[in-house]
Coordinates of C-alpha atoms in Angstrom, one line a residue:
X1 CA -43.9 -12.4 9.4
X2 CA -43.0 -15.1 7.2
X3 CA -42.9 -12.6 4.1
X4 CA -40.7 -10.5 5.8
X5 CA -38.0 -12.4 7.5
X6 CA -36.5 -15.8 6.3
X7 CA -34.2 -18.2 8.3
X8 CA -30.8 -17.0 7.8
X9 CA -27.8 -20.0 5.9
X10 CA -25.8 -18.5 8.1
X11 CA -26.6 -20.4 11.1
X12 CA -24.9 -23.2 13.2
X13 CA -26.5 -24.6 16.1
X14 CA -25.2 -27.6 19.2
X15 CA -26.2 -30.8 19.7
X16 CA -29.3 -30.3 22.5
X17 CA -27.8 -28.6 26.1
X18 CA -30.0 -28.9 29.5
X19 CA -28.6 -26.0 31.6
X20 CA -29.6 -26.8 35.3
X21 CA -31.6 -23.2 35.0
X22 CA -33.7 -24.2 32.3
X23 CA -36.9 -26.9 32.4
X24 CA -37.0 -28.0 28.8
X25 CA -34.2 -28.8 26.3
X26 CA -32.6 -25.9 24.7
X27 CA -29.7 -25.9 22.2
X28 CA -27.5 -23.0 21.1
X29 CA -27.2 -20.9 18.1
X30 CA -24.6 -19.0 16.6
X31 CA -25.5 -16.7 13.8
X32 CA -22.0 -16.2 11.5
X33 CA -23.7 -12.8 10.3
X34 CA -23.3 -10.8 13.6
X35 CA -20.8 -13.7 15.1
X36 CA -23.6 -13.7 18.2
X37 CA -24.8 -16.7 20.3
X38 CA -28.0 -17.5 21.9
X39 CA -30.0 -19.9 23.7
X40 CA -33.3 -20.9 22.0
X41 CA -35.3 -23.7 23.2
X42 CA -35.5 -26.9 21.4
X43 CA -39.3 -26.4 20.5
X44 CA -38.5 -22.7 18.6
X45 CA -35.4 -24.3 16.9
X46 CA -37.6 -26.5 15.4
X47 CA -40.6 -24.0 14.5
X48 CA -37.5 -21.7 12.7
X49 CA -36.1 -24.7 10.9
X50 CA -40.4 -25.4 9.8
X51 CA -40.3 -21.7 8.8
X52 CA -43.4 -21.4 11.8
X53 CA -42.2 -18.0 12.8
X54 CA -45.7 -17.2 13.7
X55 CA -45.7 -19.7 16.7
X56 CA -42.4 -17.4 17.9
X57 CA -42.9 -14.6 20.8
X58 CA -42.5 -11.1 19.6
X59 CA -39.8 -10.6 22.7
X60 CA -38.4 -14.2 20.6
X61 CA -38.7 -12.6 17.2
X62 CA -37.4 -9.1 17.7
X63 CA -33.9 -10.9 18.8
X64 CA -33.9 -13.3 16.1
X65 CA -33.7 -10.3 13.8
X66 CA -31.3 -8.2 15.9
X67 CA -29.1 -11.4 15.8
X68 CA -29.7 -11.8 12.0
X69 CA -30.7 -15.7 12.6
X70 CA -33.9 -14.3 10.9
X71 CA -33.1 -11.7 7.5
X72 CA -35.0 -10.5 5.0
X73 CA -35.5 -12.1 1.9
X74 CA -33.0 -11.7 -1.0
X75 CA -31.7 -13.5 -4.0
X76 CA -28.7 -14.4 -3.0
X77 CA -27.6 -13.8 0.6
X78 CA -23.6 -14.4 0.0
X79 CA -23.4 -12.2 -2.7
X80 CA -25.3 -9.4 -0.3
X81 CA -22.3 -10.3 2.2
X82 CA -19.9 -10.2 0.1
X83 CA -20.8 -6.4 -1.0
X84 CA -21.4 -5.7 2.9
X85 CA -17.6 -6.7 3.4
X86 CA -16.3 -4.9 0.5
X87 CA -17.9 -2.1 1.4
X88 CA -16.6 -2.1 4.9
X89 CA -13.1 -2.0 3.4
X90 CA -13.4 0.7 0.9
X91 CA -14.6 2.6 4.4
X92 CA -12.1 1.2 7.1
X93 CA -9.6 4.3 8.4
X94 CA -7.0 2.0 9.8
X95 CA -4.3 1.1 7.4
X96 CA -2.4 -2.3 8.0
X97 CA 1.2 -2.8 7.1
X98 CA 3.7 -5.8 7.2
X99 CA 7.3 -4.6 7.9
X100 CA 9.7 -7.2 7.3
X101 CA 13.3 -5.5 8.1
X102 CA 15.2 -8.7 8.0
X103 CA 15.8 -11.9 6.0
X104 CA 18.1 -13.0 8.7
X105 CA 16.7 -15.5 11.4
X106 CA 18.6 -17.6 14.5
X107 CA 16.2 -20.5 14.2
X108 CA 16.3 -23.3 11.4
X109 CA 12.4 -24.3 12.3
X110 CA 11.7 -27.5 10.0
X111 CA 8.4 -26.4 8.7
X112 CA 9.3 -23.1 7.9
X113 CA 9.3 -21.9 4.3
X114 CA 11.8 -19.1 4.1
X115 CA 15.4 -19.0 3.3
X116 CA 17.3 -16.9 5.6
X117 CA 20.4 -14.9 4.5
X118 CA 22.4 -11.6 6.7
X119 CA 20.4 -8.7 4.7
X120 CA 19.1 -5.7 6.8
X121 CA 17.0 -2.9 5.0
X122 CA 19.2 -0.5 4.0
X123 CA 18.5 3.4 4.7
X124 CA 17.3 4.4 1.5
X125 CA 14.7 1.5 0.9
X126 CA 13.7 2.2 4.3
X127 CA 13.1 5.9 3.8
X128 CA 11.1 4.9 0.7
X129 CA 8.9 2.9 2.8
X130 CA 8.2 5.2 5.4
X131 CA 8.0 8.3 2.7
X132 CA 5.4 5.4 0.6
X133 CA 3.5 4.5 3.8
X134 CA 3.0 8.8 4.5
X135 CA 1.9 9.2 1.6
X136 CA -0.9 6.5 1.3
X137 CA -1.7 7.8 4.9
X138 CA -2.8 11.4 3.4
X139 CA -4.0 10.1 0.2
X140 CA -6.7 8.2 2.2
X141 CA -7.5 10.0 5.2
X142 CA -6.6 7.4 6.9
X143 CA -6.7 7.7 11.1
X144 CA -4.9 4.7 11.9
X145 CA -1.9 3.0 11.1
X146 CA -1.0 -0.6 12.2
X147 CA 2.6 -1.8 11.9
X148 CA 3.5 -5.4 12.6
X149 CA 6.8 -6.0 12.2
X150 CA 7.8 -10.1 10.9
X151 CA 10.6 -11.4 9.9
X152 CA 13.4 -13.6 9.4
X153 CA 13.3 -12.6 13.1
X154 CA 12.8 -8.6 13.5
X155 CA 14.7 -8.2 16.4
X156 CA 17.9 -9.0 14.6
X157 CA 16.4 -5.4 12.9
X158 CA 16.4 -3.3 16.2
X159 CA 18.2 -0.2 14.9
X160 CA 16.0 -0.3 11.7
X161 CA 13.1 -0.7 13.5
X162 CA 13.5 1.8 15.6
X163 CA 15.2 4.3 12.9
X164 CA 11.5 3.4 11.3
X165 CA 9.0 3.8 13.9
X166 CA 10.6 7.2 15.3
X167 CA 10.2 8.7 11.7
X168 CA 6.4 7.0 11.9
X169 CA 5.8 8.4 14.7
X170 CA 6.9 11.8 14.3
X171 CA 5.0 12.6 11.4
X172 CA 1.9 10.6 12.1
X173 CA 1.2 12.9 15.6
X174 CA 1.0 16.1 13.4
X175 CA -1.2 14.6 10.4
X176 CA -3.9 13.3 13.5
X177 CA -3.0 9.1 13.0
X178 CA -2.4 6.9 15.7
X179 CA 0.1 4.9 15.6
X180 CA 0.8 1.8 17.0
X181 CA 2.5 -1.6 16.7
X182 CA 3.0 -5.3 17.2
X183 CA 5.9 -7.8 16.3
X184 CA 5.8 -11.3 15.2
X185 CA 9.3 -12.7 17.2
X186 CA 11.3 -16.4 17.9
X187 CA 11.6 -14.5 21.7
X188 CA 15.2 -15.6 21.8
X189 CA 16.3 -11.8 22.1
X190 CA 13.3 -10.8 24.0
X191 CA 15.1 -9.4 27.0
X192 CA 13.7 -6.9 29.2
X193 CA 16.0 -4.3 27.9
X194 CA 14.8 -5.1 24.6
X195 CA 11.2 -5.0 25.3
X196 CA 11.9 -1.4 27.0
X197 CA 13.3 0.0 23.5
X198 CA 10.5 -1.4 21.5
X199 CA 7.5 -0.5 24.1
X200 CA 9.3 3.3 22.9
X201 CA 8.5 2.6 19.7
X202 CA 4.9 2.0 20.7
X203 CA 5.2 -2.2 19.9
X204 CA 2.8 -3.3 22.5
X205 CA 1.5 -6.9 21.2
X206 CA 4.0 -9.6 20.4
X207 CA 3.5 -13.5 18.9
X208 CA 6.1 -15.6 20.2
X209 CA 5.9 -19.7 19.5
X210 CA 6.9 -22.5 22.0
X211 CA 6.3 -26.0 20.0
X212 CA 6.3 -28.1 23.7
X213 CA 9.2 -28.4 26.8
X214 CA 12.1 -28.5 26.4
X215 CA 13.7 -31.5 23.9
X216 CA 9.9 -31.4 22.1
X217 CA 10.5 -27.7 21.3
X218 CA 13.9 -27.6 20.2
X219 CA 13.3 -30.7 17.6
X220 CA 11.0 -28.4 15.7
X221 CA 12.8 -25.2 16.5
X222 CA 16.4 -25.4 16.8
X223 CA 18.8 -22.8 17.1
X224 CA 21.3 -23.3 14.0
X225 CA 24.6 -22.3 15.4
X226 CA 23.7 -25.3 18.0
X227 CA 21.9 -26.0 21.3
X228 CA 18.1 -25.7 22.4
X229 CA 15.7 -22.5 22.5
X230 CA 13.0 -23.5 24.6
X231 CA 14.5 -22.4 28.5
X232 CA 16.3 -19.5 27.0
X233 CA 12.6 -18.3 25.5
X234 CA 10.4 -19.2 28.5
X235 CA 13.2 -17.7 30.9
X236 CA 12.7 -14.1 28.4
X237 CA 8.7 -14.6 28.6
X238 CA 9.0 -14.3 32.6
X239 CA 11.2 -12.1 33.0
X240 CA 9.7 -9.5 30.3
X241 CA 6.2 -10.3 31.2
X242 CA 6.8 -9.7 35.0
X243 CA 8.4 -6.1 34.7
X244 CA 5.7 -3.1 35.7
X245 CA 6.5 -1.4 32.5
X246 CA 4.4 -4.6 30.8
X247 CA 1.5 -4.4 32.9
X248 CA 1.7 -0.9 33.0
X249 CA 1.5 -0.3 29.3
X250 CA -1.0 -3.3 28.8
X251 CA 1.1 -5.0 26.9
X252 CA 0.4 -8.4 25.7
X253 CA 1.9 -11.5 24.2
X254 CA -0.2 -14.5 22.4
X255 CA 1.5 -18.3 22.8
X256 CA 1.2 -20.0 19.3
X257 CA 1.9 -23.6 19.8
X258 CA 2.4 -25.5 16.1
X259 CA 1.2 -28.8 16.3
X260 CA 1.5 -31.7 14.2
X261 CA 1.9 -35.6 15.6
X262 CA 5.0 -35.2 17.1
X263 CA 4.4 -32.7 20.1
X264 CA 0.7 -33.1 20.3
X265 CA 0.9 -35.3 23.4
X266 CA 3.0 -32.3 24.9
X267 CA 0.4 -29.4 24.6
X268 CA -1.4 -30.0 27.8
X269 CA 2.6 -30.4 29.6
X270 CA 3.0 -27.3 27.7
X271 CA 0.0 -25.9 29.1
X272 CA 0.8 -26.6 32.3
X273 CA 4.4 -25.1 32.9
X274 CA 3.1 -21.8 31.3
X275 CA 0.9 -21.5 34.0
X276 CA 3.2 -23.0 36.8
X277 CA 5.5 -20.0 35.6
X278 CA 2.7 -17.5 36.5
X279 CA 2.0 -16.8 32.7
X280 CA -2.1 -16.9 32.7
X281 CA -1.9 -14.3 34.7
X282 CA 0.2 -12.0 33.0
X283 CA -2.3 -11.2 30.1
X284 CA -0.8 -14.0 28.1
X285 CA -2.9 -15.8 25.5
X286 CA -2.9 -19.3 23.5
X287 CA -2.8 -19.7 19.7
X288 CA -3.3 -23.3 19.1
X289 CA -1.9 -24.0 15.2
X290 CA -1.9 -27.1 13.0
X291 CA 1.8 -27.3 11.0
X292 CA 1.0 -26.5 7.0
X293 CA 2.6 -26.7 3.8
X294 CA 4.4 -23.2 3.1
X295 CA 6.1 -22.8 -0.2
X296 CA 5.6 -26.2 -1.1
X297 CA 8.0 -27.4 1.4
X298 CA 5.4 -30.2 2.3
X299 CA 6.0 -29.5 6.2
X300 CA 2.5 -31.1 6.6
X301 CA 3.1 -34.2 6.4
X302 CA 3.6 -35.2 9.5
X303 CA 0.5 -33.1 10.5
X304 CA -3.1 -34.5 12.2
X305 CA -6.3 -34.8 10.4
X306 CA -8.1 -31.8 10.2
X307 CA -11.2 -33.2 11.9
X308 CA -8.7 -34.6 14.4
X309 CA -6.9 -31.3 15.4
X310 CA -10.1 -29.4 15.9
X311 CA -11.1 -32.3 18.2
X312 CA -7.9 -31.9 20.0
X313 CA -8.0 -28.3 20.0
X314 CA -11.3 -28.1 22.1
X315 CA -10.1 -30.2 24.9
X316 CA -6.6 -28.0 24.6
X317 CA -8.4 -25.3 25.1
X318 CA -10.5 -26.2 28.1
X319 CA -7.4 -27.2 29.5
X320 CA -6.0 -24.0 29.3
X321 CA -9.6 -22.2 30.9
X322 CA -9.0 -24.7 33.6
X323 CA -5.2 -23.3 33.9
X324 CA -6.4 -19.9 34.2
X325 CA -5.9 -18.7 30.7
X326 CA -8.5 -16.5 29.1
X327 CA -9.5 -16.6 25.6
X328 CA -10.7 -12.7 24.4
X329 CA -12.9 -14.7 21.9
X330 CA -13.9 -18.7 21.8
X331 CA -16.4 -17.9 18.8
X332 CA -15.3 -16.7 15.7
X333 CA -15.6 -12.8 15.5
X334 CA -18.0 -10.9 12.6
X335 CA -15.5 -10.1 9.4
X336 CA -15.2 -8.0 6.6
X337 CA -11.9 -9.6 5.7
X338 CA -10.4 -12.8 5.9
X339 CA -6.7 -11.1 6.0
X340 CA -4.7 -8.0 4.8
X341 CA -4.6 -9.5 1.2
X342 CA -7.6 -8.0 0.2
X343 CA -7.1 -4.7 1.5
X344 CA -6.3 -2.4 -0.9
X345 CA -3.4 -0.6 0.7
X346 CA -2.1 -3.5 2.6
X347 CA 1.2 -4.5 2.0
X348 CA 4.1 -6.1 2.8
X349 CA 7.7 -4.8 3.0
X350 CA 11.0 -7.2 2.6
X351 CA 14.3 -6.4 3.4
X352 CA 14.7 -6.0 -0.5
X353 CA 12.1 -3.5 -1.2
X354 CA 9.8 -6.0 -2.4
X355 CA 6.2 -5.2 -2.1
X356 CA 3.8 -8.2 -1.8
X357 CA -0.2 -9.0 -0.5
X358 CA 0.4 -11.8 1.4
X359 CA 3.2 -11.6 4.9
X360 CA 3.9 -15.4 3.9
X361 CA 5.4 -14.3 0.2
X362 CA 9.0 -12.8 1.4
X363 CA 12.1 -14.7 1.2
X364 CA 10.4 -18.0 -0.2
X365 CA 11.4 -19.6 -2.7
X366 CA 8.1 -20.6 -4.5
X367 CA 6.9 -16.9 -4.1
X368 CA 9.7 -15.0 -5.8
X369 CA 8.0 -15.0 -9.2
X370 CA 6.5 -11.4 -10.2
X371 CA 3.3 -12.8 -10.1
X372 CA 3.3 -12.8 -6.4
X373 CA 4.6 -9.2 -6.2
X374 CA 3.1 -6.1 -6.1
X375 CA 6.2 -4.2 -7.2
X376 CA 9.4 -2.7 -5.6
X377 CA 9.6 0.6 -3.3
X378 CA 12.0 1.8 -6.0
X379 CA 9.6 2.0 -8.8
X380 CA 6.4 1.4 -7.5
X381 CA 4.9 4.6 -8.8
X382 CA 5.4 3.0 -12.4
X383 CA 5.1 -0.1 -12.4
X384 CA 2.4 -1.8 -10.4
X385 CA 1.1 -5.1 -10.1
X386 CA -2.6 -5.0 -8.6
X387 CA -3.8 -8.5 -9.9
X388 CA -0.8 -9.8 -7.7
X389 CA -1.9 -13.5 -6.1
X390 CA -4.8 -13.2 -3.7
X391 CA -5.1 -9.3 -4.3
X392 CA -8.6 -10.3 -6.3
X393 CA -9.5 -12.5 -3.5
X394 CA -12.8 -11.1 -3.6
X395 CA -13.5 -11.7 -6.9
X396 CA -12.1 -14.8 -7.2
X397 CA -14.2 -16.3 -4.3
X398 CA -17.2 -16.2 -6.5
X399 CA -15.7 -19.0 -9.0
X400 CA -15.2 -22.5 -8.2
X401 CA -11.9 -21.9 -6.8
X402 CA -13.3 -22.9 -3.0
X403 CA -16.3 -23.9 -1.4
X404 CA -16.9 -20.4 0.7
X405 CA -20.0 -19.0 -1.4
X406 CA -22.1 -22.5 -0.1
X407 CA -19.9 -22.1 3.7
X408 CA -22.2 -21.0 6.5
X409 CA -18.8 -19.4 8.3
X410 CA -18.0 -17.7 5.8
X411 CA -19.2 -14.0 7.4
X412 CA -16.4 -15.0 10.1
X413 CA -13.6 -16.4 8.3
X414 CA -13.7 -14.5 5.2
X415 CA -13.1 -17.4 3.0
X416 CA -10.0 -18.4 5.5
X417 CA -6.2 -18.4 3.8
X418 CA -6.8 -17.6 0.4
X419 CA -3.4 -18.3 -0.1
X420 CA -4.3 -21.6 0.1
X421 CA -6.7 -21.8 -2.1
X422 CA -4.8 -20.5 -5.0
X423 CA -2.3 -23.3 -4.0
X424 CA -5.0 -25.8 -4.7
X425 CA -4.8 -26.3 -0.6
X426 CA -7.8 -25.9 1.9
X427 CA -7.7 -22.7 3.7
X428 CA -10.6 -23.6 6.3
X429 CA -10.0 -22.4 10.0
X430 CA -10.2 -25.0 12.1
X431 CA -13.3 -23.9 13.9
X432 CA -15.0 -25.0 11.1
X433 CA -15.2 -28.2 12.2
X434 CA -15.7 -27.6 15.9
X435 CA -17.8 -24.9 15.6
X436 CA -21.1 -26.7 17.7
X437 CA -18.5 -27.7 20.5
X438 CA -16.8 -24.2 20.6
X439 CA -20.6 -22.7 21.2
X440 CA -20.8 -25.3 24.3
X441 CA -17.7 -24.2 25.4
X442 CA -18.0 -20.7 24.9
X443 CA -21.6 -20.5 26.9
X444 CA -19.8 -22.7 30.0
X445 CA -17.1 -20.4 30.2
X446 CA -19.4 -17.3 30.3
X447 CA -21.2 -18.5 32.9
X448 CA -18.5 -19.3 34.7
X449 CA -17.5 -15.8 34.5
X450 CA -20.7 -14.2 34.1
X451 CA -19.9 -12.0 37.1
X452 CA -17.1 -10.3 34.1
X453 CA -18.9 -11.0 31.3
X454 CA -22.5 -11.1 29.8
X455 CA -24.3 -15.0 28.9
X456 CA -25.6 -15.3 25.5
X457 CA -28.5 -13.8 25.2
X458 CA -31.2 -16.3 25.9
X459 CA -34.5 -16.6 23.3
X460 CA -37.7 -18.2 24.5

């Protein structure tokens, strides 16, 4: 057995648990390669980290292996991920676009990076899009396409959007793609009728951010013609979230809270009111975010500590399980790529035309450079940038340019926000560094609801 298998570097485990269930200490693992869990007891932690595999069960073993805690040997186990991820790219049959309609945006947020000006695509640039995204979809035999529409704030883009999607939609039903959507908005124009004419266009998933209540919000996300945003976007999240048509159409709409040291004593208040409001229940998630630097605009500098945020975030979190929020995933998912930027045909559409990797790139500043750009719709046939920032993400991760070939998270995280990196930032998700107090979390919650939802599996 030892010749065969080895002990996995892709492994985390928790401090020692003592379930009520079990006699003897156990702790849990979480293997980064599959993104699985399991409870092993304390004595077979200790005869894998010996390399005594032969004082393992076989009933033990056999799930070690299914798990990938135990692998076989190779020469260099990141490099044999990396290959499995880029693989799984070249293969994928869903192809992801960023549509960004509008530079214009009602908010003056004082972290964000973008300058906002009244520009709208225009009909021909966006019939070049759609004619562009058509043909990539027969080129590849692609089965799948995912639209999320960004801004600027999209809404402001309604007619586009919809002038879009219909033409989307109409030709992907006879070439055999699905089609469907999801938006990225400030919820200030979220209104019921609106959601209604997007739901038609098959927009089903939305982001919306509250920074805090009230006064906390509107400090970091003021309205620029004057007055506060927070009632008028909670008072849009009831109302759109409590029509049939949402439920009905399983719609859904992630919370991302931005936090730096300003409105970090408000997340829990925050937390609260949402689920005073009937929001848990409405199939309404939580996106807990630290504020960062975007286009050098040095917005984090007011933000925590790394090591302090993830603290933070695990006791937010609970919080919000005690509220009656659900989490689809407390432990970091299996991934073959960190983002869109290193999908081949992933791109991102401005207002302009302008074609870029990365959905963080349009109508910033620091990004404008060609460098940064894939091309234009207008002439993308001729000229076309494919060694645009972060496109050779995957090639690039193998120099010294971060630490993610020697990162045991790296099969879920993908080497995090290579953008990032390439700004000579740290592009580390935060569950890096509460990775052994998310696995304790994760295994409480599930047997809490183990009624809905399978426990780890448990070894030993």
């Amino acid at each position: 057995m030892q010749g065969e298998y080895v002990l996995s570097r892709y492994l985390i485990a928790s401090d020692i648990v003592s379930p009520a269930h079990h006699s003897d200490p156990s702790r849990l693992l979480f293997a980064s390669r599959t993104g699985k869990s399991l409870l092993v007891k304390e004595r077979i932690y200790r005869n894998l980290l010996a390399g005594e595999f032969d004082r393992i069960d076989q009933a033990t073993l056999q799930q070690l292996r299914a798990d990938e805690v135990l692998v076989p040997p190779t020469s260099d186990e990141f490099l044999d991920l990396l290959e499995k991820n880029q693989r799984g790219i070249r293969e994928t049959h869903t192809l992801s676009l960023t549509l960004q309609p509008t530079a214009n945006c009602q908010l003056g947020c004082g972290y964000c990076g973008q300058q906002h000006v009244k520009k709208n695509l225009d009909d021909d640039t966006s019939a070049r899009i759609v004619a562009r995204i058509m043909d990539t979809l027969r080129r590849k035999s692609y089965t799948r396409l995912a639209i999320n529409w960004y801004g600027g704030e999209p809404i402001l883009a309604l007619k586009q959007i919809e002038d879009i999607s219909g033409q989307l939609i109409e030709q992907c039903g006879p070439a055999g793609v699905h089609f469907f959507a999801s938006m990225v908005t400030n919820g200030l124009s979220f209104k019921a009728d609106v959601y209604l004419r997007l739901q038609r266009q098959r927009v089903n998933s939305f982001q919306i951010t509250l920074d805090g209540i009230g006064h906390t919000h509107d400090l970091m996300r003021p309205v620029k013609a004057g007055g506060g945003s927070f009632d008028i976007i909670l008072q849009n999240l009831v109302d759109v979230t409590g029509m049939p048509e949402f439920s009905a159409n399983r719609s859904g709409v992630t919370i991302r809270i931005n936090i730096n040291r300003h409105n970090q004593d408000k997340v829990a208040d925050l937390i609260d009111l949402l689920a005073d409001r009937g929001l848990a229940a409405r199939n309404v998630g939580l996106d807990f975010r630290p504020v960062v630097d975007w286009g050098g605009n040095q917005a984090d500098r007011d933000s925590l500590a790394a090591a302090d945020f993830a603290a933070r975030e695990i006791d937010w979190t609970a919080h919000a399980i005690r509220r009656g929020f659900e989490f689809d995933r407390i432990l970091p998912a299996r991934s073959i790529a960190p983002c869109m930027v290193v999908m081949p045909d992933a791109e991102v559409y401005d207002a302009y035309g302008n074609i870029y990797p990365c959905y963080e790139f349009p109508y910033t500043p620091k990004y404008d450079a060609p460098k940064y750009k894939i091309g234009h719709i207008r002439n993308i046939d001729q000229v076309r940038n494919d060694k645009a920032v972060t496109r050779e993400w995957y090639t690039d991760i193998r120099t010294s340019l971060s630490p993610c070939p020697r990162c045991p998270l790296f099969p879920v995280c993908g080497g995090g926000c290579a953008k990032l990196w390439y700004n000579g930032e740290t592009g580390c998700p935060s569950f890096k560094l509460n990775l052994p107090e998310r696995l304790v979390l994760d295994y409480w919650m599930r047997r809490r609801k183990r009624s809905a939802q399978a426990e780890p599996a448990t070894a030993g």
